[in-house]
């Protein structure tokens, strides 16, 4: 069956000015990224800040043009789409942004904020009002909030308004770009539970972008891990969190604090800084920080080896960290 979204060998470079004489160098924001999302599932996209997660989301939305590669939505190549195709995409793919304080127009009432995406669809006002009334209830807010302005609400309530605005067009794919990272932990849990509920009610497919693995573990069916513009591992939620194959994935998992973790649990300590996307290292991009890197890792870039369950790993020695990786015991 055709996946709802397929990203194929997607790369994005930005020309960055260097030096005093007007020269430029390519910044490799995305490097040969491929994955798919099946209808009805939630794919979590994780990685450290600056790894390319948000750039990937904007490229999928066609807010950025890819340098190479393609994005297919329902089998249609969006990269080669005309204006009509892009308009359809805008309706079928919606986004919830990170900051609920800056993503809402402070001069508009909540009713108008939510209804705004429908203004170009030539719908009767009665239908627009019915949709707005329905989605405000579906996100757990009262109908009398529609006449108020954004400043009257808390961060969690504003994010619910942002979600309502995304839902009013009845999208098929919802991209959540760090949608809970600006919220308190207790409010994060409420928004995550809301996303689970509307996913079922609206039959949504979700791409959930986050740097927080604990949050992703709570909501995602499958997880894709990014490092320096590349997807280094994809797997089911259970496989990623119980049996990660890439050393970088394992290091991220080991850093997640768990109340049940005993004193003998080990945390992988990575040395060095993330290389600059202006000057990625030869071979495996992770080789400069990987405790089990071999000479081949430093000279030959590993291919992404796919598995039968729509997963895969980009590593010359997948899984070997279990025995050999240098670790330090957390007390």
XYZ file of C-alpha atoms in Angstrom:
331
model
C 0.000 0.000 0.000
C 1.290 3.463 -0.893
C 2.462 5.414 2.191
C 0.814 8.749 2.883
C 4.181 10.530 2.832
C 7.435 9.397 1.248
C 10.638 11.403 1.483
C 13.190 10.230 -1.086
C 16.909 11.131 -1.057
C 16.104 14.647 0.124
C 18.994 17.101 0.433
C 19.015 20.793 1.249
C 22.003 23.106 1.117
C 22.247 26.790 1.965
C 24.901 29.103 0.571
C 26.653 30.738 3.522
C 28.939 33.748 3.220
C 32.478 33.156 4.474
C 35.487 35.411 4.668
C 35.749 39.088 3.868
C 35.716 38.804 0.088
C 32.154 37.646 -0.517
C 32.841 33.947 -0.955
C 30.227 31.307 -0.113
C 30.267 27.711 1.064
C 27.441 25.157 1.121
C 25.883 24.390 4.487
C 24.564 20.808 4.401
C 21.281 21.080 6.317
C 19.814 17.835 4.916
C 21.864 15.052 3.377
C 20.140 12.265 1.433
C 17.203 11.835 3.827
C 14.711 9.053 3.059
C 11.779 7.683 5.055
C 8.054 7.085 4.780
C 5.013 7.572 6.976
C 2.034 5.264 6.657
C -1.508 6.571 6.965
C -2.673 6.668 10.570
C 0.714 6.346 12.251
C 2.852 8.761 14.232
C 6.528 9.020 13.302
C 8.761 10.693 15.867
C 11.753 12.609 14.476
C 14.467 13.187 17.079
C 17.984 14.557 17.308
C 20.068 17.272 18.903
C 19.538 20.951 18.111
C 20.852 21.869 14.675
C 20.579 18.375 13.199
C 18.089 19.462 10.511
C 14.759 18.375 12.000
C 12.912 21.650 11.490
C 14.504 22.208 8.076
C 13.141 18.815 7.069
C 9.663 19.780 8.237
C 9.747 23.051 6.284
C 11.001 21.266 3.171
C 8.174 18.738 3.380
C 5.741 21.654 3.580
C 7.409 23.174 0.484
C 8.296 26.279 2.472
C 11.860 25.480 1.400
C 12.817 24.057 -1.985
C 15.031 20.955 -1.809
C 18.453 21.019 -3.434
C 17.829 17.466 -4.623
C 15.474 14.595 -3.907
C 11.696 14.559 -3.733
C 8.715 14.541 -1.389
C 5.720 12.409 -2.350
C 2.331 12.973 -0.702
C -0.292 10.363 -1.570
C 1.964 9.296 -4.422
C 2.264 12.777 -5.944
C 5.647 14.480 -6.274
C 5.277 17.794 -4.465
C 8.656 19.034 -5.634
C 7.328 19.106 -9.203
C 3.831 20.233 -8.280
C 1.951 23.208 -9.729
C 0.133 25.881 -7.725
C -3.014 23.763 -7.476
C -1.013 20.871 -6.026
C 0.588 23.159 -3.454
C -2.823 24.582 -2.473
C -4.080 21.055 -1.890
C -0.992 20.347 0.180
C -1.650 23.406 2.326
C -5.088 22.023 3.112
C -4.126 18.383 3.656
C -0.889 19.033 5.573
C -1.025 21.340 8.582
C 1.595 22.343 11.141
C 1.603 23.091 14.863
C 4.498 25.389 15.748
C 6.771 25.434 18.777
C 5.927 28.796 20.305
C 2.225 29.307 21.077
C 2.954 32.923 22.063
C 4.250 34.037 18.658
C 2.260 31.758 16.326
C -1.081 33.490 17.021
C -1.948 36.970 15.773
C -2.461 39.102 18.920
C -4.819 41.460 17.053
C -7.284 38.735 16.052
C -9.994 37.084 18.108
C -9.750 33.333 18.586
C -12.721 32.720 16.296
C -11.023 34.561 13.427
C -7.662 32.882 14.071
C -9.213 29.438 13.764
C -11.438 30.357 10.804
C -8.710 32.136 8.823
C -7.490 28.999 6.920
C -11.036 28.520 5.577
C -11.403 31.982 4.063
C -10.129 30.943 0.628
C -12.344 27.857 0.358
C -15.555 29.783 -0.404
C -17.484 27.983 2.313
C -20.802 29.340 3.638
C -20.362 31.311 6.854
C -22.645 28.887 8.660
C -20.400 25.937 7.796
C -17.317 27.875 8.869
C -18.936 28.702 12.213
C -19.943 25.067 12.713
C -16.406 23.868 12.038
C -14.918 26.441 14.391
C -17.376 25.517 17.144
C -16.565 21.829 16.679
C -12.773 22.100 16.762
C -12.693 24.447 19.768
C -14.609 21.803 21.705
C -12.445 18.985 20.341
C -9.294 20.632 21.725
C -10.849 21.021 25.174
C -11.726 24.728 25.179
C -15.073 26.425 25.784
C -17.034 28.045 22.973
C -17.150 31.389 24.805
C -13.350 31.635 24.365
C -13.903 32.375 20.669
C -14.552 36.060 21.316
C -11.328 36.618 23.262
C -7.815 37.593 22.193
C -4.698 35.386 22.566
C -3.215 37.419 25.448
C -6.021 36.176 27.696
C -4.779 32.584 27.574
C -1.987 30.497 29.058
C 0.677 28.802 26.940
C -1.146 25.473 27.001
C -4.438 27.085 26.002
C -2.742 28.967 23.169
C -1.263 25.736 21.874
C -4.746 24.202 21.912
C -5.924 27.155 19.820
C -3.053 26.503 17.403
C -4.070 22.855 17.170
C -7.688 23.874 16.537
C -6.535 26.145 13.709
C -4.692 23.194 12.160
C -7.661 20.847 12.539
C -10.297 23.140 11.057
C -9.220 22.225 7.501
C -9.516 18.512 8.354
C -5.962 17.639 7.313
C -4.566 14.199 6.652
C -1.062 14.913 7.970
C -0.198 17.008 11.013
C 3.409 18.159 11.461
C 4.174 19.035 15.082
C 7.440 20.999 15.167
C 8.609 20.991 18.811
C 4.936 21.522 19.660
C 5.313 20.966 23.421
C 8.901 22.041 24.109
C 7.922 25.573 25.217
C 5.394 24.271 27.761
C 5.652 23.166 31.382
C 5.992 19.416 31.914
C 2.457 18.985 33.266
C 1.022 20.928 30.326
C 3.173 18.899 27.911
C 1.449 15.730 29.115
C -1.978 17.282 28.567
C -1.136 18.354 25.008
C 0.344 14.928 24.207
C -2.833 13.251 25.434
C -4.874 15.681 23.332
C -2.823 14.822 20.234
C -3.464 11.132 20.858
C -7.193 11.784 21.133
C -7.515 13.910 17.994
C -5.315 11.472 16.095
C -7.968 8.819 16.638
C -10.968 11.106 16.189
C -9.696 12.807 13.010
C -7.836 9.739 11.664
C -4.657 11.810 11.512
C -1.149 10.892 10.507
C 1.463 12.755 12.571
C 5.103 13.714 12.059
C 6.230 14.649 15.573
C 9.507 16.596 15.601
C 11.228 16.889 18.978
C 14.587 16.869 20.743
C 12.952 15.223 23.787
C 13.091 11.432 23.604
C 10.805 10.976 26.611
C 8.080 12.906 24.803
C 8.596 10.973 21.566
C 8.479 7.671 23.422
C 5.048 8.603 24.753
C 3.437 9.368 21.393
C 5.306 7.786 18.448
C 4.701 4.426 16.753
C 8.049 4.600 14.953
C 11.094 6.778 15.527
C 13.629 8.303 13.112
C 16.911 9.598 14.563
C 18.781 12.443 12.837
C 22.411 13.488 13.161
C 24.049 16.304 11.199
C 21.403 16.320 8.472
C 21.214 12.539 8.039
C 18.761 9.936 9.291
C 21.000 7.422 11.072
C 18.346 5.014 12.340
C 14.648 4.262 11.963
C 12.737 1.663 13.926
C 9.634 0.882 15.909
C 9.174 2.618 19.244
C 9.933 -0.613 21.072
C 13.062 -1.405 19.032
C 14.549 2.082 19.274
C 14.121 2.320 23.035
C 15.002 -1.281 23.918
C 17.484 -2.367 21.236
C 18.941 0.642 19.349
C 21.461 -0.307 16.671
C 23.291 2.974 16.043
C 25.806 4.239 18.638
C 24.330 7.729 18.461
C 20.827 6.442 19.130
C 22.161 4.437 22.048
C 23.861 7.496 23.509
C 20.639 9.510 23.297
C 18.626 6.750 24.955
C 21.170 6.344 27.751
C 20.878 10.041 28.605
C 17.123 9.854 29.233
C 16.463 9.874 32.965
C 14.236 7.006 34.070
C 12.867 6.693 37.631
C 13.230 2.899 37.465
C 16.883 2.999 36.440
C 19.095 1.230 38.994
C 22.515 2.348 40.145
C 24.307 -0.066 37.798
C 22.807 1.394 34.643
C 25.343 2.833 32.237
C 25.300 6.097 30.376
C 27.313 6.542 27.206
C 29.490 9.631 27.368
C 30.256 11.218 24.003
C 33.351 13.333 23.536
C 33.819 16.326 21.290
C 31.404 18.714 19.648
C 28.984 18.140 16.787
C 30.904 18.885 13.560
C 29.900 21.921 11.557
C 27.479 21.294 8.667
C 29.737 23.666 6.729
C 32.540 21.132 7.004
C 31.216 17.623 7.739
C 33.923 15.016 8.363
C 34.830 12.424 5.725
C 33.332 8.993 6.180
C 30.647 8.586 8.826
C 29.540 11.949 10.199
C 29.425 10.462 13.707
C 32.957 9.030 13.569
C 34.504 12.049 15.323
C 32.431 11.346 18.460
C 31.812 7.609 18.269
C 33.658 5.518 20.915
C 33.739 2.438 18.660
C 34.714 4.073 15.358
C 37.122 2.049 13.221
C 39.303 3.244 10.354
C 36.608 2.407 7.799
C 34.221 4.753 9.625
C 36.632 7.653 9.153
C 37.079 7.153 5.418
C 33.897 5.551 4.042
C 30.401 6.907 4.563
C 28.034 4.072 5.528
C 24.949 3.381 3.450
C 21.517 3.309 5.054
C 20.728 -0.407 5.323
C 16.978 -0.925 5.320
C 15.162 -3.678 7.196
C 11.941 -5.463 6.300
C 9.890 -3.535 8.874
C 10.471 -0.131 7.205
C 13.382 0.532 9.518
C 17.116 0.656 9.034
C 20.458 1.943 10.278
C 23.358 3.934 8.823
C 26.383 2.286 10.454
C 29.322 0.031 9.516
C 29.148 -1.811 12.851
C 25.506 -1.716 14.010
C 24.868 -3.120 17.458
C 28.499 -3.584 18.471
C 28.323 -0.854 21.108
C 26.501 -3.344 23.365
C 29.786 -5.070 24.126
C 32.587 -2.693 23.284
C 31.336 0.863 23.719
C 33.061 2.770 26.513
C 30.552 3.705 29.163
C 30.517 5.280 32.572
C 28.294 4.077 35.372
C 25.747 6.614 36.542
C 25.312 6.764 40.273
